[in-house]
């Protein structure tokens, strides 16, 4: 790979951004395209198709009492998807800090990003083979793909402090999310055409769903080429190099180092809690809509398409609000909206698509912004030269430790048989997360990490 060889020869550069504005913009444009590549998995697979489809496969394999028995453990078929999501993030917890530490010690983020991206894309493309009662295959591919995207996002997010100056990061992060939601919307339109017209294409409904799942993997792999060509690896200072293979020793060193930055840890704790709620709402919304509200797949696809379209405007709009009110206050306002969304969702009547669309619109307006601003705010709290290690901890909060929400959701349904009880249980994540975030003095946290404090934060 001559391009990567050339990148390896780049001089050390752990400072924020690049001294050449033109080179910095080129890297930023390439960086946006990883969101463009992998967000289709989050949208088409995790949010729309796989939950209801895997649930239907599990129900086809269930016994007379509605249970399947993976590894001999009785699991209600309707809870399998939520449990598989939880299992995937536990796998990610093990991998992400090790990969992040290895990237910082070696300075070679890009090869690790490529490996994680193509493992995830391959597992997603393999979902074409899900049919009949192959619920175990579906759960396995979900675990692999979800863990892989989490690992890849550690490396992707770690580029943000290196390609953007401090006062650019809210805007750059928001544009990345906007690129992701744009691709999600585009592919969902194609999915909707294929799914609703599957008869005219000579396909069964199951075959149409499987093609939609697999195409997300192909899209992910194809567009990952762009960031891999444009992003540069930075050399690390000689004293920063270590034995990349000693992953667990690096992990422990990272955790010990993070104890020196308690305000950064306070933000991570708040983010861990409220983002657990966000991720669970995203992953379980289609199951809630199909199983509890009785909505058909076409309604779910168009609702998520509405989310994608409005999330582009929401991410960019909340980025502008952050320039006026600061990222922290804008995120807190979004968490109030998230709480109201869950309360409204609990009372949502069945077989009423119009109300579901209204709720989807509200989610779209806050989804992208709350995530983009959290990422850019955290980038100010990361000590220089430790981007991938610290973003591995962030990604653990973003995806890797977001196992509690799906677990609570799955247990609530398993114990009560009601998805309404499951959805309202998630309110606690937003309330507690808001309280914890409000208590973080972010300006002091930025200064304590040794970074310049922006005028608005």
Coordinates of N, CA and C in Angstrom, one line a residue, residues 88-281:
X88 N -23.0 -7.8 22.5 CA -22.1 -7.2 21.5 C -21.3 -6.1 22.2
X89 N -21.9 -5.4 23.0 CA -21.2 -4.3 23.7 C -20.2 -4.8 24.8
X90 N -20.5 -5.9 25.4 CA -19.6 -6.5 26.3 C -18.3 -6.9 25.6
X91 N -18.5 -7.5 24.4 CA -17.3 -7.9 23.6 C -16.5 -6.6 23.2
X92 N -17.2 -5.5 22.9 CA -16.6 -4.3 22.5 C -15.8 -3.7 23.7
X93 N -16.4 -3.8 24.9 CA -15.7 -3.3 26.1 C -14.3 -3.9 26.2
X94 N -14.2 -5.2 25.9 CA -12.9 -5.9 26.0 C -11.9 -5.4 25.0
X95 N -12.4 -5.1 23.8 CA -11.5 -4.8 22.7 C -11.2 -3.4 22.6
X96 N -12.1 -2.5 22.8 CA -11.9 -1.0 22.5 C -10.7 -0.4 23.2
X97 N -10.5 -0.5 24.5 CA -9.4 0.1 25.2 C -8.1 -0.4 24.7
X98 N -8.0 -1.7 24.4 CA -6.8 -2.3 23.9 C -6.4 -1.8 22.6
X99 N -7.4 -1.7 21.7 CA -7.1 -1.1 20.3 C -6.8 0.3 20.4
X100 N -7.4 1.1 21.3 CA -7.1 2.5 21.4 C -5.7 2.7 21.9
X101 N -5.3 1.9 22.9 CA -3.9 2.1 23.4 C -2.9 1.7 22.4
X102 N -3.2 0.6 21.6 CA -2.3 0.2 20.6 C -2.1 1.3 19.5
X103 N -3.2 1.9 19.2 CA -3.2 3.0 18.1 C -2.3 4.2 18.6
X104 N -2.5 4.6 19.9 CA -1.7 5.7 20.3 C -0.2 5.3 20.5
X105 N 0.1 4.1 20.9 CA 1.5 3.7 21.1 C 2.2 3.5 19.8
X106 N 1.5 3.0 18.8 CA 2.1 2.8 17.5 C 2.0 3.9 16.5
X107 N 1.0 4.8 16.7 CA 0.7 5.9 15.8 C 0.0 5.4 14.5
X108 N -0.5 4.2 14.5 CA -1.0 3.6 13.3 C -2.5 3.4 13.5
X109 N -3.3 4.4 13.5 CA -4.7 4.3 13.6 C -5.4 3.7 12.4
X110 N -4.8 4.1 11.2 CA -5.5 3.8 9.9 C -5.6 2.3 9.6
X111 N -4.5 1.5 9.8 CA -4.7 0.0 9.5 C -5.7 -0.6 10.5
X112 N -5.7 -0.1 11.8 CA -6.6 -0.7 12.7 C -8.1 -0.3 12.4
X113 N -8.3 0.9 11.9 CA -9.6 1.4 11.4 C -10.0 0.5 10.3
X114 N -9.1 0.2 9.3 CA -9.5 -0.6 8.2 C -9.9 -2.0 8.6
X115 N -9.1 -2.6 9.5 CA -9.5 -3.9 10.0 C -10.8 -4.0 10.6
X116 N -11.1 -3.1 11.5 CA -12.4 -3.1 12.3 C -13.5 -2.8 11.3
X117 N -13.3 -1.9 10.4 CA -14.4 -1.6 9.4 C -14.8 -2.8 8.5
X118 N -13.8 -3.5 8.0 CA -14.1 -4.5 7.1 C -14.5 -5.8 7.8
X119 N -14.1 -6.0 9.0 CA -14.7 -7.1 9.8 C -16.2 -6.9 10.0
X120 N -16.6 -5.6 10.4 CA -18.0 -5.3 10.6 C -18.8 -5.3 9.3
X121 N -18.2 -4.8 8.2 CA -18.9 -4.8 6.9 C -19.1 -6.2 6.4
X122 N -18.1 -7.1 6.6 CA -18.3 -8.5 6.2 C -19.4 -9.2 7.0
X123 N -19.4 -9.0 8.3 CA -20.5 -9.6 9.1 C -21.8 -9.1 8.7
X124 N -21.9 -7.9 8.4 CA -23.2 -7.3 8.0 C -23.6 -7.9 6.6
X125 N -22.7 -8.0 5.7 CA -23.1 -8.6 4.4 C -23.5 -10.0 4.5
X126 N -22.9 -10.7 5.6 CA -23.3 -12.1 5.8 C -24.7 -12.3 6.3
X127 N -25.4 -11.2 6.7 CA -26.8 -11.3 7.1 C -27.7 -11.7 6.0
X128 N -27.2 -11.6 4.8 CA -28.0 -12.1 3.7 C -28.5 -13.6 3.9
X129 N -27.7 -14.3 4.6 CA -27.9 -15.8 4.8 C -28.9 -16.1 6.0
X130 N -29.5 -15.0 6.6 CA -30.4 -15.3 7.7 C -31.8 -15.6 7.1
X131 N -32.2 -16.8 7.4 CA -33.6 -17.2 7.0 C -34.0 -18.3 7.9
X132 N -35.3 -18.7 7.8 CA -35.8 -19.9 8.5 C -35.7 -19.6 10.0
X133 N -35.0 -20.5 10.7 CA -34.9 -20.4 12.2 C -33.5 -20.2 12.6
X134 N -32.7 -19.5 11.8 CA -31.3 -19.3 12.1 C -31.0 -18.1 13.0
X135 N -31.7 -18.1 14.2 CA -31.6 -17.0 15.1 C -30.2 -17.0 15.7
X136 N -29.5 -18.1 15.9 CA -28.2 -18.1 16.5 C -27.2 -17.4 15.5
X137 N -27.3 -17.7 14.2 CA -26.5 -17.0 13.3 C -26.7 -15.5 13.3
X138 N -28.0 -15.2 13.3 CA -28.3 -13.7 13.4 C -27.7 -13.1 14.6
X139 N -27.8 -13.7 15.8 CA -27.3 -13.1 17.0 C -25.8 -13.0 16.9
X140 N -25.1 -14.0 16.3 CA -23.7 -14.0 16.2 C -23.2 -12.9 15.3
X141 N -23.8 -12.8 14.1 CA -23.4 -11.7 13.2 C -23.7 -10.3 13.8
X142 N -24.8 -10.2 14.5 CA -25.0 -8.9 15.2 C -23.9 -8.6 16.2
X143 N -23.5 -9.6 17.0 CA -22.5 -9.3 18.0 C -21.2 -8.9 17.3
X144 N -20.8 -9.6 16.2 CA -19.5 -9.3 15.5 C -19.6 -7.9 14.9
X145 N -20.7 -7.6 14.2 CA -20.8 -6.3 13.5 C -20.9 -5.1 14.5
X146 N -21.6 -5.3 15.5 CA -21.8 -4.2 16.5 C -20.5 -4.0 17.3
X147 N -19.8 -5.0 17.6 CA -18.5 -4.8 18.3 C -17.5 -4.2 17.3
X148 N -17.5 -4.6 16.1 CA -16.6 -4.0 15.1 C -16.8 -2.5 14.9
X149 N -18.1 -2.1 14.8 CA -18.3 -0.7 14.5 C -17.9 0.1 15.7
X150 N -18.1 -0.5 17.0 CA -17.6 0.2 18.2 C -16.1 0.5 18.2
X151 N -15.4 -0.6 17.8 CA -13.9 -0.5 17.7 C -13.5 0.5 16.7
X152 N -14.1 0.5 15.5 CA -13.8 1.4 14.5 C -14.1 2.9 14.9
X153 N -15.1 3.1 15.6 CA -15.4 4.5 16.0 C -14.5 5.0 17.1
X154 N -13.8 4.2 17.8 CA -12.7 4.6 18.7 C -11.7 5.3 17.9
X155 N -11.3 4.7 16.8 CA -10.2 5.2 16.0 C -10.6 6.4 15.2
X156 N -11.8 6.3 14.7 CA -12.4 7.4 13.9 C -12.5 8.7 14.7
X157 N -13.1 8.6 15.9 CA -13.3 9.7 16.8 C -11.9 10.3 17.3
X158 N -10.9 9.4 17.4 CA -9.6 9.9 17.9 C -8.9 10.8 16.9
X159 N -9.4 10.8 15.6 CA -8.8 11.8 14.7 C -9.3 13.2 14.9
X160 N -10.4 13.4 15.5 CA -11.0 14.7 15.6 C -10.1 15.8 16.2
X161 N -9.4 15.5 17.4 CA -8.5 16.5 17.9 C -7.3 16.8 17.0
X162 N -7.0 15.9 16.1 CA -5.8 16.0 15.2 C -6.1 16.7 13.9
X163 N -7.4 16.7 13.5 CA -7.7 17.3 12.2 C -8.5 18.6 12.3
X164 N -8.8 19.1 13.6 CA -9.7 20.3 13.8 C -9.1 21.1 14.9
X165 N -9.0 22.4 14.7 CA -8.6 23.3 15.8 C -9.7 23.3 16.8
X166 N -9.4 23.8 18.1 CA -10.4 23.7 19.1 C -11.7 24.5 18.8
X167 N -11.6 25.6 18.1 CA -12.9 26.4 17.8 C -13.6 25.8 16.6
X168 N -13.1 24.8 15.9 CA -13.7 24.2 14.8 C -14.5 22.9 15.2
X169 N -14.2 22.4 16.3 CA -14.6 21.0 16.6 C -16.1 20.8 16.6
X170 N -16.9 21.7 17.2 CA -18.3 21.6 17.2 C -18.9 21.5 15.8
X171 N -18.4 22.3 14.9 CA -18.9 22.4 13.6 C -18.4 21.1 12.8
X172 N -17.2 20.7 12.9 CA -16.6 19.5 12.2 C -17.4 18.3 12.7
X173 N -17.5 18.1 14.0 CA -18.2 17.0 14.5 C -19.7 16.9 14.0
X174 N -20.3 18.1 14.0 CA -21.7 18.1 13.6 C -21.8 17.8 12.1
X175 N -20.9 18.3 11.3 CA -20.9 17.9 9.9 C -20.7 16.4 9.6
X176 N -19.9 15.8 10.5 CA -19.7 14.3 10.4 C -21.0 13.6 10.6
X177 N -21.7 14.0 11.7 CA -23.0 13.4 11.9 C -24.0 13.6 10.8
X178 N -23.9 14.9 10.2 CA -24.8 15.2 9.1 C -24.6 14.3 7.9
X179 N -23.3 14.1 7.6 CA -22.9 13.2 6.5 C -23.5 11.8 6.8
X180 N -23.4 11.3 8.0 CA -23.9 10.0 8.3 C -25.4 9.9 8.2
X181 N -26.1 10.9 8.6 CA -27.6 10.9 8.5 C -28.0 11.1 7.1
X182 N -27.2 11.8 6.3 CA -27.6 11.9 4.8 C -27.5 10.5 4.2
X183 N -26.4 9.8 4.4 CA -26.3 8.5 3.8 C -27.3 7.5 4.3
X184 N -27.7 7.6 5.6 CA -28.7 6.8 6.1 C -30.0 7.0 5.4
X185 N -30.3 8.3 5.2 CA -31.6 8.6 4.5 C -31.6 8.2 3.1
X186 N -30.5 8.3 2.4 CA -30.4 7.9 1.0 C -30.6 6.4 0.9
X187 N -29.9 5.6 1.7 CA -30.1 4.2 1.6 C -31.5 3.7 2.0
X188 N -32.0 4.4 3.0 CA -33.4 4.0 3.5 C -34.4 4.2 2.3
X189 N -34.2 5.3 1.5 CA -35.1 5.5 0.4 C -35.0 4.3 -0.6
X190 N -33.8 3.8 -0.8 CA -33.6 2.7 -1.7 C -34.2 1.4 -1.0
X191 N -34.0 1.3 0.3 CA -34.6 0.1 1.0 C -36.1 0.2 0.9
X192 N -36.7 1.3 1.1 CA -38.1 1.5 1.0 C -38.7 1.0 -0.4
X193 N -38.0 1.5 -1.4 CA -38.4 1.1 -2.8 C -38.4 -0.4 -2.9
X194 N -37.3 -1.0 -2.5 CA -37.1 -2.5 -2.7 C -38.1 -3.2 -1.8
X195 N -38.3 -2.8 -0.5 CA -39.2 -3.5 0.4 C -40.6 -3.4 -0.1
X196 N -41.1 -2.2 -0.3 CA -42.5 -2.1 -0.7 C -42.8 -2.7 -2.1
X197 N -41.8 -2.7 -2.9 CA -42.1 -3.3 -4.3 C -41.4 -4.6 -4.5
X198 N -41.3 -5.4 -3.4 CA -40.5 -6.6 -3.6 C -41.2 -7.6 -4.5
X199 N -42.5 -7.6 -4.6 CA -43.2 -8.5 -5.5 C -42.9 -8.2 -7.0
X200 N -42.8 -6.9 -7.3 CA -42.5 -6.5 -8.6 C -41.1 -6.8 -9.0
X201 N -40.2 -6.9 -8.0 CA -38.8 -7.3 -8.3 C -38.6 -8.9 -8.2
X202 N -39.7 -9.6 -8.0 CA -39.7 -11.0 -8.0 C -39.1 -11.6 -6.7
X203 N -39.2 -10.8 -5.6 CA -38.6 -11.2 -4.3 C -39.7 -11.4 -3.3
X204 N -39.4 -12.3 -2.4 CA -40.3 -12.5 -1.2 C -39.9 -11.4 -0.2
X205 N -40.8 -11.2 0.8 CA -40.5 -10.1 1.8 C -39.2 -10.4 2.5
X206 N -39.0 -11.7 2.9 CA -37.8 -12.1 3.6 C -36.6 -11.8 2.7
X207 N -36.6 -12.1 1.4 CA -35.5 -11.9 0.6 C -35.2 -10.4 0.5
X208 N -36.2 -9.6 0.4 CA -36.0 -8.1 0.3 C -35.3 -7.6 1.6
X209 N -35.8 -8.1 2.8 CA -35.1 -7.7 4.0 C -33.7 -8.1 4.0
X210 N -33.4 -9.3 3.6 CA -32.0 -9.8 3.6 C -31.1 -9.0 2.7
X211 N -31.6 -8.6 1.6 CA -30.9 -7.8 0.6 C -30.6 -6.4 1.3
X212 N -31.6 -5.9 1.9 CA -31.4 -4.6 2.6 C -30.3 -4.7 3.7
X213 N -30.3 -5.8 4.4 CA -29.3 -6.0 5.5 C -27.9 -6.1 4.9
X214 N -27.8 -6.9 3.8 CA -26.5 -7.2 3.2 C -26.0 -6.0 2.5
X215 N -26.8 -5.2 1.9 CA -26.4 -4.0 1.1 C -25.7 -3.0 2.1
X216 N -26.2 -2.9 3.3 CA -25.6 -2.0 4.3 C -24.1 -2.4 4.5
X217 N -23.8 -3.7 4.5 CA -22.4 -4.1 4.6 C -21.6 -3.7 3.4
X218 N -22.1 -3.9 2.2 CA -21.4 -3.5 1.0 C -21.2 -2.0 1.0
X219 N -22.2 -1.2 1.3 CA -22.0 0.2 1.4 C -20.9 0.6 2.4
X220 N -21.0 0.1 3.5 CA -20.0 0.3 4.6 C -18.6 0.1 4.1
X221 N -18.4 -1.1 3.5 CA -17.0 -1.4 3.0 C -16.6 -0.5 1.8
X222 N -17.5 -0.2 0.9 CA -17.1 0.6 -0.3 C -16.7 2.0 0.1
X223 N -17.5 2.7 0.9 CA -17.2 4.1 1.2 C -16.1 4.3 2.3
X224 N -15.7 3.2 3.0 CA -14.6 3.3 3.9 C -13.3 3.6 3.2
X225 N -13.2 3.3 1.9 CA -12.0 3.5 1.1 C -11.6 5.0 1.1
X226 N -12.6 5.9 1.1 CA -12.3 7.4 1.1 C -11.6 7.8 2.3
X227 N -12.1 7.6 3.5 CA -11.3 8.1 4.7 C -9.9 7.4 4.8
X228 N -9.8 6.1 4.3 CA -8.5 5.4 4.4 C -7.5 6.1 3.4
X229 N -8.0 6.7 2.4 CA -7.1 7.4 1.5 C -6.7 8.8 1.9
X230 N -7.6 9.4 2.7 CA -7.3 10.8 3.0 C -6.8 11.1 4.4
X231 N -7.1 10.3 5.3 CA -6.6 10.5 6.7 C -5.1 10.1 6.8
X232 N -4.4 10.8 7.6 CA -2.9 10.5 7.8 C -2.7 9.9 9.2
X233 N -1.7 9.0 9.2 CA -1.2 8.6 10.5 C -0.1 9.5 11.0
X234 N -0.1 9.8 12.3 CA 0.9 10.6 12.8 C 2.0 9.8 13.6
X235 N 3.2 10.1 13.4 CA 4.2 9.5 14.2 C 4.1 9.9 15.7
X236 N 4.4 9.0 16.6 CA 4.4 9.3 18.0 C 5.8 9.7 18.4
X237 N 6.0 10.4 19.5 CA 7.3 10.7 20.1 C 7.9 9.4 20.5
X238 N 9.3 9.3 20.3 CA 10.0 8.0 20.7 C 9.7 7.5 22.1
X239 N 9.5 8.5 23.0 CA 9.3 8.0 24.4 C 7.9 7.5 24.6
X240 N 7.0 7.7 23.6 CA 5.6 7.3 23.8 C 5.4 5.9 23.3
X241 N 6.4 5.4 22.6 CA 6.2 4.0 22.0 C 6.2 3.0 23.1
X242 N 5.5 1.9 22.8 CA 5.5 0.8 23.8 C 5.2 -0.5 23.0
X243 N 5.1 -1.6 23.8 CA 4.9 -2.9 23.1 C 3.4 -2.9 22.8
X244 N 3.1 -2.8 21.6 CA 1.7 -2.8 21.2 C 0.9 -4.1 21.5
X245 N 1.6 -5.2 21.6 CA 1.0 -6.4 21.9 C 0.6 -6.6 23.4
X246 N 1.1 -5.7 24.3 CA 0.8 -5.8 25.7 C -0.5 -5.1 26.0
X247 N -1.6 -5.5 25.4 CA -2.8 -4.8 25.4 C -3.4 -4.5 26.8
X248 N -3.4 -5.6 27.6 CA -4.0 -5.4 28.9 C -3.2 -4.5 29.8
X249 N -1.8 -4.5 29.7 CA -1.0 -3.6 30.4 C -1.3 -2.2 30.0
X250 N -1.4 -2.0 28.7 CA -1.8 -0.6 28.2 C -3.1 -0.2 28.7
X251 N -4.1 -1.1 28.7 CA -5.4 -0.7 29.3 C -5.3 -0.3 30.7
X252 N -4.6 -1.0 31.5 CA -4.5 -0.6 32.9 C -3.8 0.7 33.1
X253 N -2.8 0.9 32.2 CA -2.0 2.2 32.2 C -3.0 3.4 31.9
X254 N -3.8 3.1 30.9 CA -4.8 4.1 30.4 C -5.8 4.5 31.6
X255 N -6.3 3.5 32.3 CA -7.2 3.7 33.4 C -6.5 4.4 34.5
X256 N -5.3 4.1 34.8 CA -4.6 4.8 35.8 C -4.3 6.3 35.5
X257 N -4.0 6.5 34.2 CA -3.8 7.8 33.7 C -5.1 8.7 33.8
X258 N -6.2 8.1 33.5 CA -7.5 8.8 33.5 C -7.8 9.2 34.9
X259 N -7.3 8.5 35.9 CA -7.6 9.0 37.3 C -7.0 10.3 37.6
X260 N -6.0 10.7 36.8 CA -5.3 12.0 37.0 C -6.2 13.1 36.4
X261 N -7.3 12.8 35.7 CA -8.2 13.8 35.2 C -9.6 13.5 35.6
X262 N -9.9 13.8 36.9 CA -11.2 13.4 37.4 C -12.4 14.1 36.8
X263 N -12.1 15.4 36.3 CA -13.3 16.1 35.7 C -13.6 15.5 34.3
X264 N -12.6 15.0 33.6 CA -12.9 14.2 32.4 C -13.7 13.0 32.7
X265 N -13.3 12.3 33.7 CA -14.0 11.1 34.1 C -15.5 11.4 34.5
X266 N -15.7 12.6 35.2 CA -17.0 13.0 35.5 C -17.9 13.2 34.3
X267 N -17.3 13.8 33.3 CA -18.1 14.0 32.0 C -18.4 12.6 31.4
X268 N -17.4 11.7 31.4 CA -17.6 10.4 30.9 C -18.7 9.6 31.6
X269 N -18.8 9.8 32.9 CA -19.8 9.1 33.7 C -21.2 9.6 33.3
X270 N -21.3 11.0 33.2 CA -22.6 11.5 32.7 C -23.0 11.1 31.3
X271 N -22.0 11.1 30.4 CA -22.3 10.6 29.1 C -22.6 9.2 29.0
X272 N -22.0 8.4 29.8 CA -22.3 6.9 29.9 C -23.7 6.7 30.2
X273 N -24.2 7.5 31.1 CA -25.6 7.3 31.6 C -26.6 7.7 30.5
X274 N -26.5 9.0 30.1 CA -27.6 9.5 29.2 C -27.4 8.9 27.8
X275 N -26.2 8.6 27.4 CA -26.1 8.0 26.0 C -26.6 6.5 26.0
X276 N -26.5 5.9 27.2 CA -27.1 4.5 27.3 C -28.5 4.6 26.9
X277 N -29.2 5.6 27.4 CA -30.6 5.8 27.0 C -30.8 6.0 25.5
X278 N -30.0 6.9 25.0 CA -30.1 7.3 23.5 C -29.9 6.0 22.7
X279 N -28.8 5.3 23.0 CA -28.5 4.1 22.2 C -29.6 3.0 22.3
X280 N -30.2 2.9 23.4 CA -31.3 1.9 23.6 C -32.5 2.3 22.8
X281 N -32.9 3.6 22.9 CA -34.0 4.1 22.1 C -33.8 3.8 20.6

